[in-house]
Short mmCIF file of C-alpha atoms in Angstrom, two decimals:
data_model
loop_
_atom_site.label_atom_id
_atom_site.label_comp_id
_atom_site.label_asym_id
_atom_site.label_seq_id
_atom_site.Cartn_x
_atom_site.Cartn_y
_atom_site.Cartn_z
CA MET L 225 27.98 25.08 -18.73
CA ASN L 226 24.82 23.54 -20.10
CA SER L 227 23.88 19.96 -20.80
CA ASN L 228 20.11 20.28 -21.15
CA SER L 229 17.85 18.16 -23.26
CA VAL L 230 14.54 19.11 -24.87
CA THR L 231 11.41 17.02 -24.56
CA VAL L 232 9.01 16.45 -27.42
CA LYS L 233 6.38 18.36 -25.43
CA GLU L 234 8.64 21.41 -25.19
CA LEU L 235 9.23 21.22 -28.92
CA ILE L 236 5.50 21.09 -29.68
CA ASP L 237 4.74 23.92 -27.23
CA THR L 238 7.42 26.13 -28.82
CA MET L 239 6.60 25.40 -32.44
CA PRO L 240 2.83 25.67 -33.06
CA TYR L 241 3.28 24.60 -36.69
CA ILE L 242 4.20 21.07 -35.51
CA ASP L 243 1.42 18.79 -34.27
CA PHE L 244 0.86 15.19 -33.24
CA VAL L 245 -0.23 12.42 -35.55
CA SER L 246 0.15 9.87 -32.78
CA GLY L 247 2.04 9.37 -29.54
CA GLU L 248 0.57 12.13 -27.37
CA ASP L 249 1.27 9.91 -24.36
CA PHE L 250 5.02 9.82 -25.11
CA THR L 251 5.79 13.54 -24.95
CA ASP L 252 8.48 13.10 -22.30
CA ARG L 253 10.90 11.57 -24.81
CA LYS L 254 14.10 13.59 -24.85
CA ILE L 255 15.97 15.20 -27.74
CA ASP L 256 19.66 15.43 -26.89
CA GLY L 257 21.20 16.36 -30.25
CA ILE L 258 21.11 19.42 -32.47
CA ASP L 259 21.23 17.58 -35.80
CA LEU L 260 18.30 16.02 -37.65
CA SER L 261 18.26 12.89 -39.81
CA ARG L 262 16.62 12.51 -43.20
CA PRO L 263 16.60 8.74 -43.76
CA ALA L 264 17.95 7.72 -47.13
CA LEU L 265 20.01 4.54 -47.17
CA GLU L 266 18.00 3.32 -44.19
CA LEU L 267 14.91 3.13 -46.38
CA THR L 268 16.76 0.63 -48.56
CA GLY L 269 17.67 -1.51 -45.53
CA TYR L 270 21.21 -0.22 -44.84
CA PHE L 271 21.48 0.62 -41.12
CA ASP L 272 25.23 0.43 -40.39
CA PHE L 273 25.45 4.16 -39.68
CA TYR L 274 21.88 4.94 -38.69
CA PRO L 275 21.77 8.09 -36.45
CA LYS L 276 19.11 6.66 -34.18
CA GLU L 277 19.40 9.42 -31.55
CA ARG L 278 18.11 12.15 -33.91
CA ILE L 279 14.63 13.27 -34.95
CA GLN L 280 13.84 11.39 -38.18
CA LEU L 281 12.52 13.89 -40.74
CA PHE L 282 10.57 12.65 -43.76
CA GLY L 283 10.19 15.02 -46.72
CA ALA L 284 8.47 14.50 -50.05
CA THR L 285 11.37 12.43 -51.39
CA GLU L 286 11.34 10.01 -48.46
CA ILE L 287 7.55 9.60 -48.45
CA SER L 288 7.53 9.05 -52.21
CA PHE L 289 10.09 6.27 -51.86
CA ILE L 290 8.23 4.69 -48.93
CA GLU L 291 5.02 4.53 -50.98
CA ARG L 292 6.78 2.28 -53.49
CA LEU L 293 7.61 -0.30 -50.81
CA THR L 294 5.32 -3.19 -49.97
CA PRO L 295 3.52 -3.07 -46.59
CA GLU L 296 5.83 -5.83 -45.32
CA GLU L 297 8.94 -3.89 -46.37
CA ARG L 298 7.64 -0.75 -44.67
CA VAL L 299 7.02 -2.58 -41.40
CA ASP L 300 10.52 -4.07 -41.50
CA ILE L 301 12.15 -0.68 -42.17
CA PHE L 302 10.14 1.16 -39.51
CA GLU L 303 10.78 -1.50 -36.87
CA ARG L 304 14.50 -1.12 -37.43
CA MET L 305 14.20 2.67 -37.24
CA CYS L 306 12.30 2.57 -33.94
CA GLN L 307 15.13 2.49 -31.42
CA PRO L 308 15.01 3.36 -27.68
CA GLU L 309 17.07 6.50 -28.40
CA THR L 310 14.89 7.75 -31.26
CA PRO L 311 12.98 10.82 -30.00
CA ALA L 312 10.35 11.25 -32.74
CA PHE L 313 9.40 10.93 -36.39
CA LEU L 314 8.42 14.10 -38.22
CA ILE L 315 6.59 14.42 -41.54
CA SER L 316 6.82 17.71 -43.48
CA ARG L 317 4.50 19.36 -46.05
CA GLY L 318 1.40 17.87 -44.42
CA GLN L 319 1.89 14.63 -46.35
CA LYS L 320 -0.04 11.47 -45.72
CA VAL L 321 1.64 9.49 -42.96
CA PRO L 322 2.16 5.75 -43.65
CA GLU L 323 -0.10 3.67 -41.42
CA GLU L 324 2.77 1.25 -40.83
CA LEU L 325 4.84 4.07 -39.33
CA ILE L 326 2.05 5.09 -36.93
CA GLU L 327 1.50 1.51 -35.78
CA THR L 328 5.18 0.66 -35.38
CA ALA L 329 6.06 3.94 -33.66
CA THR L 330 3.10 3.62 -31.27
CA ALA L 331 4.16 0.09 -30.36
CA ASN L 332 7.62 1.46 -29.52
CA GLU L 333 6.24 4.53 -27.68
CA ILE L 334 7.68 7.02 -30.15
CA PRO L 335 5.64 10.10 -31.21
CA VAL L 336 4.87 10.76 -34.86
CA LEU L 337 4.65 14.47 -35.67
CA ILE L 338 3.53 16.42 -38.72
CA SER L 339 3.96 19.94 -40.08
CA ASN L 340 2.60 21.79 -43.11
CA ARG L 341 5.89 23.63 -43.62
CA ALA L 342 8.34 22.87 -46.40
CA THR L 343 11.05 20.39 -45.48
CA THR L 344 14.02 22.76 -45.85
CA ARG L 345 12.41 25.55 -43.86
CA LEU L 346 11.17 23.16 -41.19
CA SER L 347 14.64 21.63 -40.88
CA ALA L 348 16.30 25.05 -40.53
CA ASN L 349 13.82 26.21 -37.88
CA LEU L 350 14.20 23.01 -35.90
CA MET L 351 17.99 23.08 -35.96
CA ASN L 352 18.08 26.75 -34.94
CA TYR L 353 15.78 26.01 -32.01
CA LEU L 354 17.72 22.95 -30.89
CA GLU L 355 21.04 24.74 -31.26
CA GLU L 356 19.78 27.57 -29.09
CA ARG L 357 18.42 25.20 -26.44
CA LEU L 358 21.17 22.59 -26.40
CA SER L 359 24.33 24.59 -27.06
CA GLU L 360 26.97 24.70 -24.36
CA ARG L 361 26.57 27.78 -22.15
CA ILE L 362 28.88 29.85 -20.00
CA ASP L 363 27.97 32.43 -17.37
CA GLN L 364 29.59 35.86 -17.61
CA HIS L 365 29.34 38.53 -14.94
CA GLY L 366 28.29 41.86 -16.45
CA VAL L 367 25.52 43.90 -18.03
CA PHE L 368 24.42 43.06 -21.58
CA MET L 369 22.78 45.84 -23.60
CA ASP L 370 21.39 46.37 -27.09
CA ILE L 371 22.84 49.74 -28.14
CA TYR L 372 21.75 50.90 -31.59
CA GLY L 373 21.21 47.25 -32.53
CA MET L 374 24.68 46.18 -31.33
CA GLY L 375 25.09 43.69 -28.50
CA VAL L 376 27.43 45.32 -25.95
CA LEU L 377 28.64 43.48 -22.85
CA ILE L 378 29.77 45.77 -20.03
CA ILE L 379 32.18 44.06 -17.62
CA GLY L 380 34.37 45.21 -14.73
CA ASP L 381 34.95 44.87 -11.01
CA SER L 382 31.98 44.63 -8.67
CA GLY L 383 30.69 48.05 -7.68
CA ILE L 384 32.33 49.92 -10.55
CA GLY L 385 28.98 51.10 -11.95
CA LYS L 386 27.94 48.56 -14.60
CA SER L 387 24.27 48.38 -13.58
CA GLU L 388 24.00 52.15 -13.11
CA THR L 389 25.45 52.61 -16.61
CA GLY L 390 22.96 50.08 -17.95
CA LEU L 391 20.06 51.91 -16.30
CA GLU L 392 21.11 55.24 -17.81
CA LEU L 393 21.40 53.58 -21.22
CA VAL L 394 17.84 52.29 -20.84
CA GLN L 395 16.71 55.85 -20.05
CA ARG L 396 18.40 56.94 -23.30
CA GLY L 397 16.27 54.49 -25.28
CA HIS L 398 18.55 51.45 -25.46
CA ARG L 399 17.46 47.97 -24.40
CA LEU L 400 18.45 45.75 -21.50
CA ILE L 401 19.15 42.09 -22.20
CA ALA L 402 20.74 40.94 -18.95
CA ASP L 403 22.07 42.37 -15.71
CA ASP L 404 24.56 40.80 -13.32
CA ARG L 405 24.71 37.37 -14.96
CA VAL L 406 24.71 36.83 -18.72
CA GLN L 407 24.35 33.38 -20.28
CA LEU L 408 26.42 33.08 -23.46
CA TYR L 409 26.21 30.33 -26.06
CA MET L 410 27.55 29.85 -29.57
CA MET L 411 25.47 29.74 -32.74
CA GLU L 412 26.71 28.71 -36.18
CA GLU L 413 30.30 28.26 -34.94
CA SER L 414 31.06 31.99 -35.05
CA ARG L 415 28.24 33.95 -33.39
CA ILE L 416 28.01 34.40 -29.62
CA ILE L 417 24.48 34.95 -28.31
CA GLY L 418 23.71 36.33 -24.85
CA GLU L 419 20.57 36.22 -22.76
CA ALA L 420 19.47 36.52 -19.15
CA PRO L 421 18.71 33.55 -16.89
CA TYR L 422 14.96 33.19 -16.42
CA ILE L 423 15.01 34.42 -12.81
CA LEU L 424 16.83 37.66 -13.78
CA ARG L 425 15.01 38.38 -17.04
CA ASN L 426 14.05 42.08 -17.46
CA MET L 427 15.50 42.85 -14.02
CA ILE L 428 18.33 45.17 -13.02
CA GLU L 429 19.80 45.65 -9.53
CA ILE L 430 20.84 49.10 -8.34
CA ARG L 431 22.65 49.38 -5.02
CA GLY L 432 20.50 51.36 -2.60
CA LEU L 433 17.32 50.81 -4.62
CA GLY L 434 17.24 47.04 -4.98
CA VAL L 435 15.82 45.09 -7.93
CA ILE L 436 13.98 47.06 -10.63
CA ASP L 437 11.64 45.55 -13.22
CA ILE L 438 12.75 47.38 -16.35
CA MET L 439 9.88 46.14 -18.55
CA ASN L 440 7.27 47.15 -15.98
CA MET L 441 8.84 50.58 -15.46
CA PHE L 442 9.96 51.53 -18.98
CA GLY L 443 7.80 49.30 -21.20
CA VAL L 444 8.39 46.32 -23.47
CA GLY L 445 10.56 48.41 -25.79
CA ALA L 446 13.20 48.73 -23.07
CA VAL L 447 14.10 45.03 -22.96
CA ARG L 448 15.18 42.34 -25.36
CA GLU L 449 15.30 38.57 -24.86
CA HIS L 450 18.64 37.87 -26.55
CA GLN L 451 21.19 39.46 -28.86
CA GLU L 452 24.45 38.68 -30.63
CA LEU L 453 27.56 39.80 -28.74
CA GLU L 454 29.62 42.20 -30.86
CA LEU L 455 31.54 44.39 -28.40
CA VAL L 456 32.88 44.14 -24.85
CA ILE L 457 33.38 47.28 -22.74
CA ASN L 458 35.76 46.71 -19.83
CA LEU L 459 35.31 49.31 -17.09
CA LYS L 460 38.51 49.72 -15.09
CA HIS L 461 39.31 51.96 -12.12
CA TRP L 462 41.46 54.92 -13.17
CA ASP L 463 45.11 54.50 -12.26
CA LYS L 464 47.50 57.34 -13.08
CA GLU L 465 50.33 54.82 -13.35
CA ASP L 466 48.59 53.01 -16.21
CA SER L 467 48.87 54.09 -19.82
CA TYR L 468 45.65 54.23 -21.83
CA ASP L 469 45.06 54.15 -25.57
CA ARG L 470 44.35 57.73 -26.62
CA LEU L 471 44.06 57.28 -30.37
CA GLY L 472 41.96 54.12 -30.43
CA ASN L 473 44.29 52.27 -32.78
CA HIS L 474 44.71 49.29 -30.46
CA VAL L 475 41.65 47.12 -29.79
CA GLU L 476 41.99 44.10 -27.55
CA ASN L 477 39.98 40.91 -27.89
CA LYS L 478 38.16 38.82 -25.32
CA ARG L 479 37.62 35.17 -26.22
CA PHE L 480 34.39 33.32 -25.59
CA PHE L 481 34.45 29.67 -26.66
CA ASN L 482 36.67 29.98 -29.75
CA VAL L 483 35.44 33.39 -30.91
CA ASP L 484 37.36 36.65 -30.35
CA ILE L 485 35.16 39.66 -29.55
CA PRO L 486 36.60 43.22 -29.72
CA MET L 487 37.12 44.71 -26.26
CA ILE L 488 37.63 48.35 -25.30
CA THR L 489 38.96 49.24 -21.84
CA ILE L 490 37.50 52.45 -20.41
CA PRO L 491 39.09 53.98 -17.28
CA VAL L 492 36.48 54.99 -14.70
CA LYS L 493 37.08 58.36 -13.03
CA VAL L 494 34.84 60.74 -11.12
CA GLY L 495 33.06 63.05 -13.52
CA ARG L 496 33.12 60.77 -16.55
CA ASN L 497 29.71 59.99 -18.03
CA LEU L 498 30.05 56.25 -18.63
CA ALA L 499 26.72 55.87 -20.43
CA THR L 500 27.72 58.48 -23.00
CA ILE L 501 31.15 56.92 -23.48
CA VAL L 502 29.70 53.41 -23.89
CA GLU L 503 27.10 54.72 -26.32
CA VAL L 504 29.73 56.49 -28.43
CA ALA L 505 32.02 53.42 -28.29
CA ALA L 506 29.23 51.33 -29.81
CA MET L 507 28.57 53.91 -32.54
CA ASN L 508 32.29 54.18 -33.29
CA MET L 509 32.64 50.39 -33.56
CA ARG L 510 29.65 50.28 -35.91
CA ALA L 511 31.24 53.00 -38.04
CA LYS L 512 34.47 50.97 -38.22
CA ASP L 513 32.51 47.90 -39.30
CA MET L 514 31.06 50.03 -42.12
CA GLY L 515 34.52 51.14 -43.23
CA TYR L 516 34.82 54.52 -41.50
CA ASP L 517 37.75 54.66 -39.05
CA ALA L 518 38.31 58.02 -37.37
CA THR L 519 41.76 56.92 -36.14
CA GLU L 520 42.92 56.17 -39.67
CA ILE L 521 41.63 59.52 -40.89
CA PHE L 522 43.39 61.34 -38.04
CA GLU L 523 46.66 59.52 -38.74
CA MET L 524 46.33 60.28 -42.46
CA ARG L 525 45.80 63.98 -41.73
CA LEU L 526 48.72 63.95 -39.29
CA THR L 527 50.96 62.39 -41.95
CA GLU L 528 49.86 64.99 -44.48
CA LEU L 529 50.59 67.79 -41.99
CA ILE L 530 54.06 66.43 -41.21
CA GLU L 531 54.87 66.07 -44.90
CA SER L 532 53.62 69.61 -45.58
CA ASN L 533 55.70 71.06 -42.74
CA THR L 534 58.75 69.11 -43.92
CA LYS L 535 58.41 70.55 -47.43
CA ASP L 536 58.06 74.08 -46.01
CA LEU L 537 61.23 73.64 -43.97
CA GLN L 538 63.11 72.38 -46.99
CA LYS L 539 61.99 75.38 -49.02
CA LYS L 540 63.15 77.79 -46.29
CA LYS L 541 66.57 76.12 -46.17
CA LYS L 542 66.95 76.65 -49.92
#
């Protein structure tokens, strides 16, 4: 699980299109929430539901309204907005920053930031960044690969061959995202994103060889920082007593947070090329997403064959 916060310094370092107007000495202030606030009623003096813990974003509308206030009214509004929990004030479109805001924020040790980007775009970029950094995380054991642009998580018992399969997939031109431990978090309430912990980034462990730096060995095109999870491949030791889906018309789901991800169970047996099977499974799932289902076509042809044979038998009886 994850309960991180982001400091103003981390925000500035990550987003070069945001800079300081004032408050460079207060960069350790923490941002704990994903949402932003665009003050509206607060500028009229109504503070009953003021979201003081959020970054306060001023666009052209807010600045235009502020310019109509008297200096005394501005000071009063800004003093009420400067709370201990308020991480920063941010001005978009490179607009002129009210002097009263700079003075009041500095007195309360709150940074004032500015960006030349449009308000809507700036807001979207900020929220995406904060959602990625602050979202709840879970750790999942497995190998996470980008196969033909699809995020595929390979899971299974320890020693079953997940990392070896991942290495062969890299040799085939696919990209490694994470080996051994995958950090998963949710974006936009329906998308699961996976990435590697910093210490394991670009690394893969092969028993007998040790840790291999995939980027150093295969180049930057062999790795990817993060990817959306779209398919889970569950490697399972072959058991002759078990029954396995031969037609592919039954796909299980594995739930992460509140999102169900399709899962295919592949029995592992000596002589099976797991990398090829995983690769084809990803292609087949992509084809299904595009409306082409080989199982449905097979069943349709089978139905047609049965009906044709039935008609032939009926004709012979006559």
